[in-house]
């Protein structure tokens, strides 16, 4: 007669667990097939590509202007950074110089969207560790940033903001008022949020030591952005290869030490403060610039505002030529990188003088960061895997392109 | 560390690998050169391990398809040296009937998915890659969709025919 224990019914077994594709904690559509030994993960197999939309292929068939909406949909939490990155790539290809005022306006929009992106990420990290209220505080502030975007360009999420050579229209007084109001109202809320989390015993216990990474490993995985900085390397495209007008501003690059979830959280929080600093400086510098200048004078590349198209023959001609893709562009290759919210967002553009890119490749930080995910979670607990994913800020649109 | 120019990097490479560096150019200031697939892993290893260059960061890896060229499939590597604060671009061109090149995964673990993506879209086979599968497209797809001969839309569709906008 077999006893209960000899009968293998209670023997330790490896369970297969599907985390995703639509698990609430994956914040998007990606699957992880985990092999579990009790609560511990022994192997992980990630699958991505559920929302792959062939952006690079579509881009080969579109004039340069019509690619901007594609970039919106990469990292939709901070769409303006993607837009501006693309415009700057085209400007680099065409060799355009922009007035300082346009650069400052761009910096304001980009830093606002960086704040919005970090707010989402850190708020969600709180939710995934069981603290909902911080997320609710921050969401209201994010809405205020979206109000500013709405005032600037008329859209909130997929902003399509800016044009090659500048902006479609000047910032209204109301937009500047809203930005100033945000700069005044947001810091106290952010301080509250930090009070709620930074020294919270439960949060610290859940986050410290979860999926730590060394600088060497992070560099090997080609990590950039807050993830690399949390590991301890102060690599920031804004500092090392200043684009737009970032070399005019004073700001610090926060770094962590261990690269674990808690460090990533703190680094993002600190970056929000630095972004606020940059916006304040930009507003100050704007006062010295001539008013009403919102684009470079490059009529053959800059799509004129609609009102001018209706009333001005030259504007109508250029509008027509640009929309039909008749821009004179050189056959060259450009790699332009901007500091996206997740890391280095690069655009590799190959042109042959035609109306659309010969080849356009997006270096998407989420895609490159996420491949380290299995290595980070193997050996850990399932609950740590959830926190690791939210602290990596993987945006499904950017992952799949 | 002293400032080293693009020419300085090139001189070092030429001294180490005579005749391997071709088509040198500097579009928008970024040092660009092409090389054969035999020498490519060695060159990248040298760039990574030489202390005065230290190109230890693989920024990007992707493919380009030039259907009119003799060697139509290009693999483009962007490397970065944080010590020198400098980027460079290396290309290797492959024939269509034998698109094989050595993997970089042993040098950069991050090359894993970038190579899978390039394989998925261009059909470039990275020899020695631990897990060369499709990544964004479905597994039973037969075509390599970023090649130029692969149409953007299903050619049998009539509802999207709009010749004015290049589709």
XYZ file of C-alpha atoms in Angstrom:
568
model
C 0.000 0.000 0.000
C 1.387 3.399 -0.910
C 1.298 6.133 1.595
C 0.124 9.618 0.839
C 3.588 10.991 0.278
C 4.952 8.202 -1.863
C 2.050 8.600 -4.223
C 3.673 11.615 -5.967
C 0.467 13.590 -5.596
C 2.173 15.996 -3.283
C 5.508 16.009 -5.004
C 6.957 19.312 -6.007
C 5.974 20.230 -9.503
C 6.752 22.968 -11.994
C 3.704 25.001 -12.940
C 3.328 26.917 -16.177
C 1.778 30.318 -15.738
C 0.710 32.690 -18.457
C 1.366 36.247 -17.335
C -0.451 38.191 -19.995
C -1.172 38.942 -22.856
C -3.969 40.819 -21.112
C -3.024 40.625 -17.477
C -3.845 43.959 -15.823
C -0.308 44.276 -14.485
C 1.338 44.006 -17.890
C -0.042 47.450 -18.896
C -0.246 46.440 -22.503
C -0.386 43.391 -24.669
C 2.610 41.205 -24.073
C 2.801 37.662 -22.896
C 5.192 35.992 -20.513
C 5.136 32.256 -20.169
C 6.556 31.640 -16.731
C 7.635 28.324 -15.293
C 6.999 28.471 -11.579
C 8.432 26.432 -8.740
C 5.908 27.438 -6.124
C 6.196 31.225 -5.944
C 9.611 31.294 -7.554
C 10.165 31.834 -11.261
C 12.515 29.329 -12.853
C 12.183 30.338 -16.473
C 10.467 33.033 -18.491
C 9.705 33.286 -22.177
C 8.428 36.671 -23.322
C 6.411 37.084 -26.494
C 5.859 40.504 -28.017
C 4.439 41.686 -31.290
C 0.736 41.635 -30.497
C 0.205 45.198 -31.669
C 2.902 45.365 -34.319
C 1.693 47.924 -36.874
C 4.573 48.002 -39.394
C 5.407 51.661 -38.825
C 8.772 51.411 -40.541
C 7.144 49.979 -43.647
C 4.387 52.593 -43.656
C 6.990 55.319 -43.249
C 8.678 54.232 -46.467
C 5.489 55.135 -48.318
C 4.698 58.497 -46.779
C 5.949 62.062 -47.190
C 7.961 63.317 -44.211
C 5.114 65.299 -42.699
C 2.791 62.344 -42.582
C 5.246 60.342 -40.493
C 4.707 62.564 -37.440
C 1.439 60.805 -36.468
C 3.286 57.495 -36.558
C 5.826 58.704 -34.028
C 2.979 59.817 -31.740
C 1.918 56.253 -31.400
C 5.287 54.877 -30.329
C 5.445 56.092 -26.777
C 1.955 57.481 -26.376
C 2.617 58.546 -22.782
C 5.036 61.210 -23.996
C 4.055 61.732 -27.622
C 5.584 65.247 -27.994
C 9.116 63.964 -27.377
C 8.665 61.505 -30.226
C 7.240 64.221 -32.502
C 10.044 66.634 -31.807
C 12.641 63.906 -32.198
C 11.315 63.153 -35.649
C 11.140 66.818 -36.658
C 14.679 67.356 -35.462
C 15.835 64.343 -37.483
C 14.327 65.825 -40.636
C 15.757 69.234 -39.805
C 19.177 67.668 -39.373
C 18.764 65.930 -42.718
C 17.785 69.202 -44.419
C 20.343 71.238 -42.462
C 17.861 73.744 -40.997
C 18.713 76.172 -38.196
C 15.968 77.118 -35.795
C 15.501 80.367 -33.879
C 16.275 80.092 -30.168
C 12.702 80.890 -29.198
C 11.423 77.829 -31.059
C 14.018 75.685 -29.335
C 12.937 76.946 -25.917
C 9.289 76.320 -26.699
C 10.211 72.826 -27.797
C 12.163 72.206 -24.621
C 9.139 73.278 -22.561
C 6.857 70.853 -24.393
C 9.364 68.015 -24.207
C 10.008 68.435 -20.493
C 6.288 68.637 -19.767
C 5.762 65.356 -21.550
C 8.686 63.796 -19.713
C 6.981 64.764 -16.459
C 3.695 63.274 -17.683
C 5.401 60.036 -18.626
C 7.268 59.706 -15.320
C 4.084 60.497 -13.387
C 2.294 57.618 -15.071
C 5.174 55.229 -14.526
C 5.716 56.057 -10.870
C 1.998 56.177 -10.172
C 1.551 52.739 -11.693
C 4.504 51.423 -9.722
C 2.596 52.491 -6.644
C -0.575 50.779 -7.841
C 1.255 47.557 -8.550
C 2.723 47.547 -5.073
C -0.754 48.058 -3.636
C -0.946 51.817 -3.096
C -3.658 53.369 -5.218
C -3.953 56.865 -3.815
C -0.611 58.185 -5.097
C -1.661 57.303 -8.589
C -4.911 59.239 -8.188
C -3.085 62.341 -6.923
C -0.736 62.261 -9.867
C -3.314 61.517 -12.496
C -4.980 64.831 -11.857
C -1.672 66.594 -12.424
C -1.113 64.680 -15.615
C -4.496 65.912 -16.816
C -3.270 69.453 -16.254
C -0.268 68.784 -18.482
C -2.640 67.457 -21.113
C -4.667 70.651 -20.786
C -1.514 72.557 -21.639
C -0.949 70.367 -24.691
C -4.542 70.902 -25.711
C -4.042 74.644 -25.472
C -0.878 74.436 -27.572
C -1.951 72.122 -30.356
C -5.556 71.082 -29.827
C -4.892 67.453 -28.952
C -4.200 65.716 -25.685
C -2.765 62.240 -26.107
C -1.539 61.805 -29.685
C -0.518 65.399 -29.995
C 1.108 65.630 -33.439
C 2.600 68.840 -32.072
C 5.075 70.919 -33.995
C 6.198 70.978 -37.575
C 9.431 70.682 -39.460
C 10.928 74.097 -38.721
C 8.866 75.042 -35.688
C 5.295 75.072 -34.487
C 2.025 75.410 -36.327
C 1.089 78.484 -34.279
C 2.458 80.487 -31.386
C 1.722 79.527 -27.797
C -1.289 81.496 -26.652
C -1.220 83.605 -23.496
C -3.534 81.063 -21.958
C -0.995 78.331 -22.636
C 1.733 80.294 -20.853
C -0.677 80.996 -17.993
C -1.409 77.314 -17.679
C 2.281 76.420 -17.700
C 2.983 78.975 -14.951
C 0.012 77.762 -12.972
C 1.245 74.197 -13.319
C 4.703 75.189 -12.114
C 3.080 76.710 -9.049
C 0.527 74.016 -8.253
C 2.387 70.866 -9.119
C 5.374 70.919 -6.707
C 3.250 70.647 -3.513
C 1.401 67.638 -4.959
C 4.682 66.063 -5.976
C 6.021 66.628 -2.462
C 2.932 64.924 -1.058
C 3.474 62.025 -3.403
C 7.090 61.693 -2.375
C 6.100 61.823 1.284
C 3.645 59.044 0.644
C 6.207 56.735 -0.928
C 9.843 57.631 -0.449
C 10.041 56.595 3.179
C 7.093 54.252 3.227
C 8.152 51.053 4.979
C 5.928 48.764 2.908
C 6.881 50.368 -0.381
C 10.592 50.253 0.429
C 10.383 46.619 1.451
C 8.566 45.741 -1.736
C 11.000 47.615 -3.991
C 14.541 47.486 -2.604
C 16.645 44.660 -3.888
C 14.081 43.744 -6.532
C 15.755 43.022 -9.879
C 18.998 44.915 -9.255
C 21.429 45.354 -12.118
C 25.026 46.506 -12.411
C 26.246 49.183 -14.801
C 28.188 46.585 -16.780
C 25.102 44.437 -17.309
C 22.944 47.432 -18.141
C 25.440 48.640 -20.742
C 25.603 45.155 -22.204
C 21.855 45.200 -22.678
C 22.155 48.638 -24.338
C 19.965 50.122 -21.635
C 19.535 53.865 -21.563
C 17.446 56.408 -19.717
C 16.293 56.169 -16.105
C 17.016 52.428 -16.011
C 20.702 52.905 -16.814
C 20.940 55.948 -14.571
C 19.400 54.031 -11.673
C 22.207 51.512 -12.079
C 24.706 54.321 -11.565
C 25.843 55.726 -14.922
C 24.964 59.344 -15.669
C 24.413 58.868 -19.382
C 21.919 61.400 -20.670
C 21.632 62.400 -24.326
C 20.572 65.876 -23.245
C 23.973 66.389 -21.628
C 26.332 64.392 -23.807
C 24.950 65.384 -27.195
C 22.791 68.427 -26.533
C 20.079 68.772 -29.146
C 17.604 71.625 -29.513
C 18.853 74.091 -26.867
C 19.618 71.816 -23.940
C 23.144 73.175 -23.521
C 21.608 76.491 -22.422
C 20.094 75.023 -19.290
C 21.444 74.034 -15.942
C 20.213 70.744 -14.613
C 21.552 67.682 -12.917
C 21.418 64.071 -13.985
C 20.228 62.012 -11.029
C 21.838 58.612 -10.634
C 21.109 55.639 -8.417
C 23.447 53.033 -7.024
C 21.954 49.562 -7.213
C 19.593 49.756 -10.175
C 16.729 48.112 -8.309
C 13.061 49.105 -8.492
C 13.377 51.612 -5.680
C 16.301 53.394 -7.344
C 14.398 53.607 -10.605
C 11.471 55.140 -8.765
C 13.675 57.709 -7.043
C 15.589 58.548 -10.217
C 12.323 59.233 -12.035
C 11.081 61.415 -9.194
C 14.302 63.406 -9.244
C 14.085 63.798 -12.994
C 10.660 65.346 -12.584
C 12.191 68.008 -10.336
C 14.964 68.627 -12.837
C 12.423 68.938 -15.638
C 10.559 71.565 -13.643
C 13.836 73.407 -13.224
C 14.437 73.344 -16.968
C 10.936 74.637 -17.737
C 11.378 77.509 -15.308
C 14.684 78.470 -16.908
C 13.155 78.207 -20.372
C 10.297 80.521 -19.412
C 12.855 82.969 -18.064
C 14.943 82.825 -21.252
C 11.867 83.266 -23.421
C 11.416 86.763 -22.049
C 14.601 87.842 -23.794
C 13.600 86.436 -27.167
C 11.528 88.323 -29.759
C 7.821 87.687 -29.338
C 5.644 85.973 -31.854
C 8.404 83.966 -33.534
C 7.297 80.361 -33.689
C 8.995 78.902 -36.745
C 12.136 79.244 -38.808
C 11.799 81.092 -42.098
C 12.105 78.094 -44.400
C 8.964 78.274 -46.575
C 9.972 75.374 -48.759
C 9.978 72.987 -45.783
C 7.701 74.550 -43.191
C 4.039 73.695 -43.733
C 2.266 77.068 -43.405
C -0.602 77.580 -40.956
C -4.020 77.051 -42.495
C -5.039 80.698 -42.198
C -2.115 81.741 -44.367
C -2.912 79.082 -46.925
C -6.331 80.617 -47.398
C -5.082 84.175 -47.720
C -1.617 84.036 -49.235
C -0.707 82.692 -52.664
C 2.900 81.756 -51.775
C 1.731 79.897 -48.722
C -0.787 78.009 -50.848
C 1.901 76.968 -53.339
C 4.284 75.807 -50.632
C 1.475 74.048 -48.812
C 0.620 72.168 -51.988
C 4.223 71.261 -52.733
C 4.895 70.056 -49.209
C 1.703 68.026 -48.921
C 2.386 66.365 -52.270
C 5.867 65.460 -51.053
C 7.800 67.753 -53.409
C 10.368 68.795 -50.802
C 13.899 68.924 -52.215
C 15.842 66.676 -49.920
C 19.365 65.342 -50.113
C 20.315 61.698 -50.370
C 21.994 61.087 -47.045
C 21.869 59.205 -43.783
C 21.022 60.655 -40.403
C 21.015 59.209 -36.935
C 19.447 61.524 -34.430
C 18.876 60.657 -30.804
C 16.753 62.392 -28.213
C 16.379 61.567 -24.549
C 12.946 59.997 -24.481
C 11.212 59.274 -21.216
C 12.445 55.678 -21.318
C 15.864 56.304 -22.731
C 17.591 57.120 -25.949
C 15.016 57.379 -28.703
C 16.879 57.255 -31.990
C 15.797 57.801 -35.566
C 17.929 56.254 -38.280
C 16.852 57.831 -41.554
C 18.163 56.876 -44.987
C 16.982 59.057 -47.854
C 17.543 58.778 -51.587
C 16.135 62.194 -52.508
C 12.644 60.811 -52.900
C 9.442 62.081 -51.304
C 9.538 59.588 -48.459
C 12.363 57.945 -46.512
C 14.190 55.130 -48.215
C 14.455 53.488 -44.826
C 13.454 54.696 -41.409
C 14.339 52.789 -38.297
C 13.206 53.727 -34.828
C 15.577 52.875 -32.010
C 12.889 52.255 -29.462
C 14.180 52.247 -25.881
C 11.353 50.034 -24.581
C 12.146 47.335 -27.115
C 15.795 47.261 -26.183
C 15.203 47.556 -22.433
C 12.578 44.862 -22.275
C 14.791 42.059 -23.562
C 16.535 41.931 -20.204
C 13.233 41.239 -18.471
C 13.488 37.412 -18.292
C 16.997 37.613 -16.861
C 15.854 40.111 -14.260
C 12.938 38.092 -12.936
C 14.277 34.538 -13.020
C 14.919 33.412 -9.472
C 12.607 36.012 -8.018
C 9.029 35.908 -6.848
C 6.010 36.442 -9.043
C 5.064 39.610 -7.180
C 8.549 40.983 -7.846
C 8.143 40.258 -11.543
C 5.092 42.525 -11.588
C 6.977 45.364 -9.919
C 9.962 44.874 -12.204
C 7.776 45.284 -15.239
C 6.106 48.453 -14.014
C 9.414 49.978 -12.940
C 10.844 49.357 -16.413
C 8.109 51.518 -17.946
C 7.628 49.321 -20.995
C 5.188 50.977 -23.375
C 3.546 48.456 -25.669
C 3.347 50.842 -28.607
C 7.054 51.467 -28.488
C 7.885 47.831 -27.903
C 6.133 46.680 -31.053
C 6.269 49.696 -33.391
C 41.184 60.964 -22.137
C 42.296 63.121 -24.996
C 40.103 64.152 -27.853
C 40.282 61.759 -30.755
C 38.907 62.691 -34.147
C 37.065 60.520 -36.618
C 40.277 60.397 -38.616
C 42.126 59.183 -35.539
C 39.666 56.319 -35.084
C 40.001 55.507 -38.747
C 43.785 55.488 -38.592
C 43.714 53.054 -35.702
C 41.327 50.782 -37.554
C 43.349 50.945 -40.768
C 46.516 50.063 -38.880
C 44.812 47.097 -37.261
C 42.805 45.893 -40.252
C 44.510 46.890 -43.515
C 42.158 46.902 -46.525
C 39.090 46.034 -44.448
C 37.661 49.538 -44.135
C 35.819 50.694 -47.245
C 33.458 53.462 -48.331
C 34.429 55.872 -45.586
C 32.175 58.907 -45.308
C 30.914 61.329 -42.682
C 27.267 62.145 -43.294
C 26.283 64.799 -40.735
C 29.551 64.250 -38.906
C 28.955 60.606 -38.072
C 31.851 58.377 -39.088
C 30.484 55.730 -41.448
C 32.266 52.893 -43.163
C 31.517 49.548 -44.715
C 33.326 46.286 -44.267
C 33.050 42.660 -45.259
C 31.157 40.194 -43.153
C 34.320 38.162 -42.471
C 36.096 41.014 -40.721
C 33.089 42.629 -39.077
C 33.025 40.716 -35.743
C 36.764 41.252 -35.291
C 36.477 44.967 -35.998
C 33.654 45.397 -33.531
C 35.521 43.380 -30.926
C 38.582 45.563 -31.442
C 36.514 48.751 -31.169
C 34.974 47.478 -27.971
C 38.097 46.184 -26.284
C 40.681 48.783 -27.279
C 41.085 50.935 -24.181
C 41.566 54.191 -26.046
C 38.408 53.701 -28.137
C 36.036 51.764 -25.838
C 33.026 51.543 -28.122
C 31.282 49.505 -25.479
C 27.715 50.445 -26.274
C 25.712 48.968 -29.132
C 23.205 51.711 -29.816
C 21.327 50.184 -32.662
C 21.379 47.341 -35.127
C 19.158 47.198 -38.157
C 18.971 46.281 -41.803
C 18.532 48.135 -45.081
C 17.555 46.642 -48.419
C 19.014 48.182 -51.595
C 17.407 46.085 -54.345
C 19.572 47.564 -57.124
C 22.953 46.838 -55.620
C 25.133 43.849 -56.180
C 25.070 43.043 -52.478
C 21.546 44.168 -51.619
C 21.130 43.395 -47.939
C 22.872 45.741 -45.550
C 23.286 45.339 -41.805
C 23.864 48.664 -40.066
C 25.483 48.877 -36.643
C 25.573 52.040 -34.577
C 28.194 51.938 -31.864
C 28.879 54.480 -29.199
C 31.848 55.234 -27.022
C 30.781 57.001 -23.882
C 34.379 57.691 -22.899
C 35.011 59.554 -26.177
C 31.393 60.717 -26.523
C 31.399 59.614 -30.121
C 29.243 57.467 -32.314
C 30.083 55.519 -35.424
C 28.218 53.538 -38.011
C 29.403 50.288 -39.554
C 27.742 48.565 -42.475
C 28.145 45.112 -43.880
C 26.535 44.097 -47.138
C 25.362 40.590 -47.903
C 24.184 38.771 -51.023
C 20.501 37.921 -51.273
C 21.032 34.190 -51.735
C 23.341 33.820 -48.728
C 22.468 36.469 -46.132
C 24.636 35.190 -43.300
C 26.653 37.148 -40.793
C 28.106 36.359 -37.403
C 26.064 37.286 -34.345
C 27.166 39.893 -31.836
C 25.334 38.357 -28.910
C 28.543 37.138 -27.303
C 29.870 40.717 -27.274
C 26.639 42.553 -26.464
C 23.763 40.626 -24.842
C 21.527 43.439 -26.037
C 22.108 42.437 -29.646
C 19.799 39.473 -29.098
C 16.465 41.086 -29.877
C 17.865 43.598 -32.337
C 19.197 40.710 -34.409
C 15.933 38.842 -34.088
C 14.110 41.922 -35.354
C 16.505 42.265 -38.288
C 16.061 38.588 -39.099
C 12.305 38.956 -38.853
C 12.131 41.868 -41.280
C 15.013 41.247 -43.686
C 15.756 37.549 -43.430
C 19.355 38.146 -42.415
C 20.637 35.058 -40.629
C 22.878 35.744 -37.668
C 25.091 32.707 -37.238
C 25.557 31.586 -33.671
C 22.526 33.466 -32.392
C 21.045 31.526 -29.450
C 17.409 31.980 -30.375
C 16.865 33.239 -33.915
C 13.083 33.358 -34.256
C 10.648 35.907 -35.548
C 9.847 38.479 -32.923
C 7.184 40.929 -34.092
C 5.519 38.968 -36.887
C 3.785 35.655 -36.546
C 5.897 32.529 -36.595
C 4.423 30.946 -39.735
C 4.983 33.985 -41.930
C 7.050 33.156 -45.005
C 8.058 36.585 -46.352
C 10.505 39.148 -44.965
C 8.313 42.215 -44.987
C 10.822 45.075 -44.895
C 12.416 43.986 -48.155
C 11.516 46.349 -50.946
C 9.735 43.805 -53.102
C 7.210 43.134 -50.357
C 4.235 45.469 -50.971
C 2.803 47.657 -48.252
C -0.786 46.632 -48.906
C -2.398 43.516 -50.254
C -2.206 44.207 -54.029
C -5.625 42.614 -54.558
C -7.398 45.272 -52.540
C -9.193 47.898 -54.578
C -10.738 49.997 -51.815
C -7.439 51.574 -50.826
C -6.221 52.463 -54.297
C -5.145 56.066 -54.161
C -2.473 56.830 -56.699
C -2.095 60.461 -55.672
C -0.723 59.615 -52.276
C 1.762 57.010 -53.271
C -0.082 53.950 -52.048
